[in-house]
Amino acid sequence: MRVIIFIIFLLSIHAICFAGNEDTGIYPRAILIQLRSEHNRIQALTEAKRYSAVTEVEQDAIEITKRIKRDFHDNFPYCPVYYYVDTNAEKIKNKQFDGVVFNEDGTLAKNIVINSNSTDYLVAFYGYPVSQAKYKKVQTDTNRYTYDTDPPAGKGLVILNDKFLQLTYFYKLGYDELGFRFNKRDRRYFYQSKHFDMEYYPFARLFNRTMLDRYGRRRITKA
């Protein structure tokens, strides 16, 4: 009798945990990845008549986009991945996907698995996250999005919900790059500009492996 009661107890705990996960919406149907256009940087360099630098920034942006797409193509099988350019961020916030979201090959995405009523998707971008307590589900303090008094060290892959509130992030420290550049398996996903603060450090594999753990604010580990 005690064994039966114990089994029922374990099953009830499992059901509670599963229901809790469903309520938090951590099983996304799709990922939208924001790509940087470097619009402001290019505009500033153009106004300064630094045309060779403009060309370099444009090429850096192209290379970073290639690495991001390659990383997610090879290492993120969990759900469909779509892309958009940061200049269309407001449209994405308003869930205006038509004519804005595109596929890996650059074609406009049609019949995507989410729509203007969807909430079960995530947005990701490579950049600076805001500080967030380890077990805090969503960073709802919008003041931190404009000014963070305790920013995490280094850039990373920042994960947002459909309201563009930060759920979690995967980050690195600057010295990680020293060893990473010689990692034969992952080097093809890495890129760093020679002269500008522009880079991509691959996180798709780690994101795919731990995406159900929204509390996992951690540095990348090379597996």
Protein backbone atom coordinates (compact mmCIF):
# COMPACT_ATOMS: atom_id res chain seq x y z
CA MET A 1 0.00 0.00 0.00
CA ARG A 2 2.80 2.37 0.89
CA VAL A 3 4.52 1.61 -2.42
CA ILE A 4 1.34 2.46 -4.35
CA ILE A 5 0.93 5.73 -2.47
CA PHE A 6 4.56 6.61 -3.14
CA ILE A 7 4.16 5.93 -6.88
CA ILE A 8 1.03 8.07 -7.00
CA PHE A 9 2.93 10.84 -5.20
CA LEU A 10 5.77 10.71 -7.74
CA LEU A 11 3.33 10.80 -10.64
CA SER A 12 1.55 13.79 -9.15
CA ILE A 13 4.84 15.65 -8.73
CA HIS A 14 5.74 14.92 -12.36
CA ALA A 15 2.34 16.19 -13.52
CA ILE A 16 2.73 19.40 -11.52
CA CYS A 17 6.18 20.06 -12.94
CA PHE A 18 5.02 19.38 -16.50
CA ALA A 19 2.00 21.62 -16.13
CA GLY A 20 4.18 24.34 -14.66
CA ASN A 21 6.49 24.19 -17.65
CA GLU A 22 3.56 24.42 -20.06
CA ASP A 23 2.22 27.46 -18.24
CA THR A 24 5.53 29.29 -18.56
CA GLY A 25 5.53 28.76 -22.34
CA ILE A 26 9.04 27.40 -22.62
CA TYR A 27 8.22 25.05 -25.49
CA PRO A 28 8.50 27.46 -28.43
CA ARG A 29 7.14 26.65 -31.85
CA ALA A 30 9.72 28.86 -33.55
CA ILE A 31 12.73 31.08 -33.01
CA LEU A 32 13.07 34.52 -34.61
CA ILE A 33 16.67 35.66 -34.86
CA GLN A 34 17.48 39.33 -35.16
CA LEU A 35 20.33 40.16 -37.52
CA ARG A 36 22.24 43.42 -37.22
CA SER A 37 22.12 45.73 -40.23
CA GLU A 38 24.76 48.05 -38.70
CA HIS A 39 22.65 50.89 -40.08
CA ASN A 40 23.74 53.49 -37.53
CA ARG A 41 27.41 52.58 -37.79
CA ILE A 42 27.33 52.73 -41.57
CA GLN A 43 25.48 56.05 -41.53
CA ALA A 44 28.02 57.59 -39.14
CA LEU A 45 30.96 56.37 -41.21
CA THR A 46 29.32 57.62 -44.41
CA GLU A 47 28.79 61.07 -42.91
CA ALA A 48 32.44 61.06 -41.88
CA LYS A 49 33.36 60.10 -45.47
CA ARG A 50 35.14 56.97 -44.29
CA TYR A 51 34.03 55.00 -47.29
CA SER A 52 36.59 52.22 -47.01
CA ALA A 53 35.43 51.64 -43.43
CA VAL A 54 31.83 51.49 -44.65
CA THR A 55 32.79 48.73 -47.04
CA GLU A 56 34.56 46.86 -44.25
CA VAL A 57 31.57 47.11 -41.90
CA GLU A 58 29.21 45.91 -44.63
CA GLN A 59 31.45 42.91 -45.30
CA ASP A 60 31.75 42.16 -41.57
CA ALA A 61 27.96 42.22 -41.25
CA ILE A 62 27.63 39.80 -44.16
CA GLU A 63 30.15 37.42 -42.62
CA ILE A 64 28.47 37.52 -39.21
CA THR A 65 25.11 36.76 -40.80
CA LYS A 66 26.66 33.78 -42.57
CA ARG A 67 28.07 32.43 -39.30
CA ILE A 68 24.79 32.84 -37.44
CA LYS A 69 22.82 31.04 -40.12
CA ARG A 70 25.42 28.29 -40.40
CA ASP A 71 25.46 27.81 -36.63
CA PHE A 72 21.69 27.49 -36.32
CA HIS A 73 21.40 25.37 -39.46
CA ASP A 74 23.91 22.84 -38.14
CA ASN A 75 23.23 22.94 -34.42
CA PHE A 76 19.62 23.91 -33.71
CA PRO A 77 17.14 21.22 -34.82
CA TYR A 78 14.65 21.89 -32.01
CA CYS A 79 12.15 23.99 -33.99
CA PRO A 80 11.91 26.20 -37.11
CA VAL A 81 14.24 29.20 -37.20
CA TYR A 82 13.40 32.44 -39.02
CA TYR A 83 15.29 35.70 -39.40
CA TYR A 84 14.64 39.42 -39.55
CA VAL A 85 16.75 42.58 -39.70
CA ASP A 86 17.02 44.82 -36.64
CA THR A 87 15.55 47.78 -38.54
CA ASN A 88 12.27 45.80 -38.48
CA ALA A 89 12.34 45.15 -34.75
CA GLU A 90 9.27 47.30 -34.08
CA LYS A 91 7.27 45.33 -36.62
CA ILE A 92 8.30 42.10 -34.94
CA LYS A 93 7.29 43.54 -31.56
CA ASN A 94 3.89 44.27 -33.09
CA LYS A 95 3.82 40.75 -34.54
CA GLN A 96 3.79 41.96 -38.12
CA PHE A 97 5.60 39.03 -39.69
CA ASP A 98 4.46 39.20 -43.31
CA GLY A 99 7.10 40.61 -45.61
CA VAL A 100 9.52 40.98 -42.67
CA VAL A 101 10.52 37.47 -41.62
CA PHE A 102 12.69 35.47 -43.99
CA ASN A 103 14.19 32.02 -44.30
CA GLU A 104 17.80 30.97 -44.03
CA ASP A 105 18.24 31.30 -47.80
CA GLY A 106 17.04 34.91 -47.73
CA THR A 107 13.60 34.29 -49.24
CA LEU A 108 10.57 35.76 -47.49
CA ALA A 109 9.04 33.23 -45.13
CA LYS A 110 5.50 32.22 -46.04
CA ASN A 111 3.08 30.05 -44.10
CA ILE A 112 5.23 30.29 -40.99
CA VAL A 113 4.17 28.37 -37.91
CA ILE A 114 3.32 31.51 -35.89
CA ASN A 115 0.97 34.43 -36.50
CA SER A 116 -0.10 37.73 -34.98
CA ASN A 117 -1.93 35.91 -32.19
CA SER A 118 0.97 33.65 -31.24
CA THR A 119 2.81 33.86 -27.94
CA ASP A 120 4.66 30.54 -28.14
CA TYR A 121 7.84 31.70 -29.85
CA LEU A 122 11.15 33.22 -28.82
CA VAL A 123 13.29 36.03 -30.18
CA ALA A 124 17.09 35.83 -30.05
CA PHE A 125 19.87 38.27 -30.79
CA TYR A 126 23.61 38.38 -30.29
CA GLY A 127 24.64 41.27 -28.08
CA TYR A 128 24.74 42.52 -24.51
CA PRO A 129 22.17 41.05 -22.10
CA VAL A 130 20.84 42.85 -19.04
CA SER A 131 21.47 41.50 -15.56
CA GLN A 132 19.00 38.93 -14.37
CA ALA A 133 18.70 36.87 -11.21
CA LYS A 134 19.43 33.21 -11.86
CA TYR A 135 15.95 31.95 -10.99
CA LYS A 136 13.99 34.92 -12.31
CA LYS A 137 11.74 33.76 -15.14
CA VAL A 138 11.47 37.06 -17.01
CA GLN A 139 13.36 40.34 -16.65
CA THR A 140 10.39 42.68 -16.33
CA ASP A 141 12.32 45.70 -15.03
CA THR A 142 12.25 47.75 -18.23
CA ASN A 143 14.63 50.32 -16.73
CA ARG A 144 17.40 47.76 -17.11
CA TYR A 145 16.84 47.66 -20.86
CA THR A 146 17.90 51.30 -21.13
CA TYR A 147 20.39 51.46 -18.28
CA ASP A 148 21.71 48.43 -16.46
CA THR A 149 23.73 49.10 -13.31
CA ASP A 150 25.07 45.56 -13.20
CA PRO A 151 25.57 44.31 -16.75
CA PRO A 152 26.88 40.77 -17.34
CA ALA A 153 30.44 40.40 -18.53
CA GLY A 154 30.69 40.02 -22.29
CA LYS A 155 28.32 39.56 -25.19
CA GLY A 156 26.12 36.56 -25.67
CA LEU A 157 22.98 35.11 -27.15
CA VAL A 158 20.04 36.90 -25.54
CA ILE A 159 16.66 35.16 -25.46
CA LEU A 160 13.44 37.20 -25.37
CA ASN A 161 9.79 36.26 -25.18
CA ASP A 162 7.14 37.51 -27.60
CA LYS A 163 6.86 40.77 -25.62
CA PHE A 164 10.61 41.38 -26.05
CA LEU A 165 11.30 40.82 -22.36
CA GLN A 166 14.48 38.92 -21.56
CA LEU A 167 14.02 35.31 -20.47
CA THR A 168 17.64 34.25 -20.21
CA TYR A 169 20.98 34.48 -21.96
CA PHE A 170 24.11 32.53 -22.78
CA TYR A 171 27.26 34.57 -22.45
CA LYS A 172 31.02 34.46 -22.62
CA LEU A 173 34.00 36.39 -21.35
CA GLY A 174 36.53 38.05 -23.62
CA TYR A 175 39.33 35.61 -22.94
CA ASP A 176 37.17 32.68 -24.13
CA GLU A 177 37.97 33.70 -27.70
CA LEU A 178 41.66 32.94 -27.28
CA GLY A 179 41.02 29.23 -26.97
CA PHE A 180 37.95 29.17 -29.14
CA ARG A 181 39.61 30.34 -32.31
CA PHE A 182 41.54 27.08 -32.45
CA ASN A 183 38.56 24.81 -31.87
CA LYS A 184 38.40 22.98 -35.20
CA ARG A 185 34.79 21.91 -34.83
CA ASP A 186 33.34 25.31 -33.98
CA ARG A 187 35.76 27.69 -35.67
CA ARG A 188 33.63 27.81 -38.81
CA TYR A 189 30.83 29.44 -36.80
CA PHE A 190 32.99 32.13 -35.21
CA TYR A 191 33.71 35.58 -36.61
CA GLN A 192 35.37 38.70 -35.28
CA SER A 193 35.93 41.98 -37.08
CA LYS A 194 39.50 43.19 -37.30
CA HIS A 195 38.68 46.83 -36.58
CA PHE A 196 35.14 47.08 -35.20
CA ASP A 197 33.19 45.80 -32.22
CA MET A 198 31.46 43.19 -34.35
CA GLU A 199 31.55 39.47 -33.72
CA TYR A 200 29.61 36.25 -33.47
CA TYR A 201 30.37 33.51 -30.99
CA PRO A 202 28.35 30.33 -31.61
CA PHE A 203 25.72 29.42 -29.04
CA ALA A 204 23.18 27.45 -31.10
CA ARG A 205 24.34 24.05 -29.85
CA LEU A 206 24.22 25.11 -26.21
CA PHE A 207 20.86 26.85 -26.72
CA ASN A 208 19.40 23.76 -28.34
CA ARG A 209 20.69 21.52 -25.57
CA THR A 210 19.47 23.60 -22.66
CA MET A 211 16.55 25.57 -24.05
CA LEU A 212 14.03 23.97 -21.70
CA ASP A 213 16.07 25.29 -18.77
CA ARG A 214 15.09 28.94 -18.88
CA TYR A 215 16.84 29.47 -15.55
CA GLY A 216 20.20 28.53 -17.04
CA ARG A 217 22.07 31.81 -17.00
CA ARG A 218 25.52 30.42 -17.62
CA ARG A 219 28.69 30.90 -19.56
CA ILE A 220 29.26 28.74 -22.59
CA THR A 221 31.17 25.52 -22.09
CA LYS A 222 32.88 23.80 -25.00
CA ALA A 223 31.36 20.34 -25.21
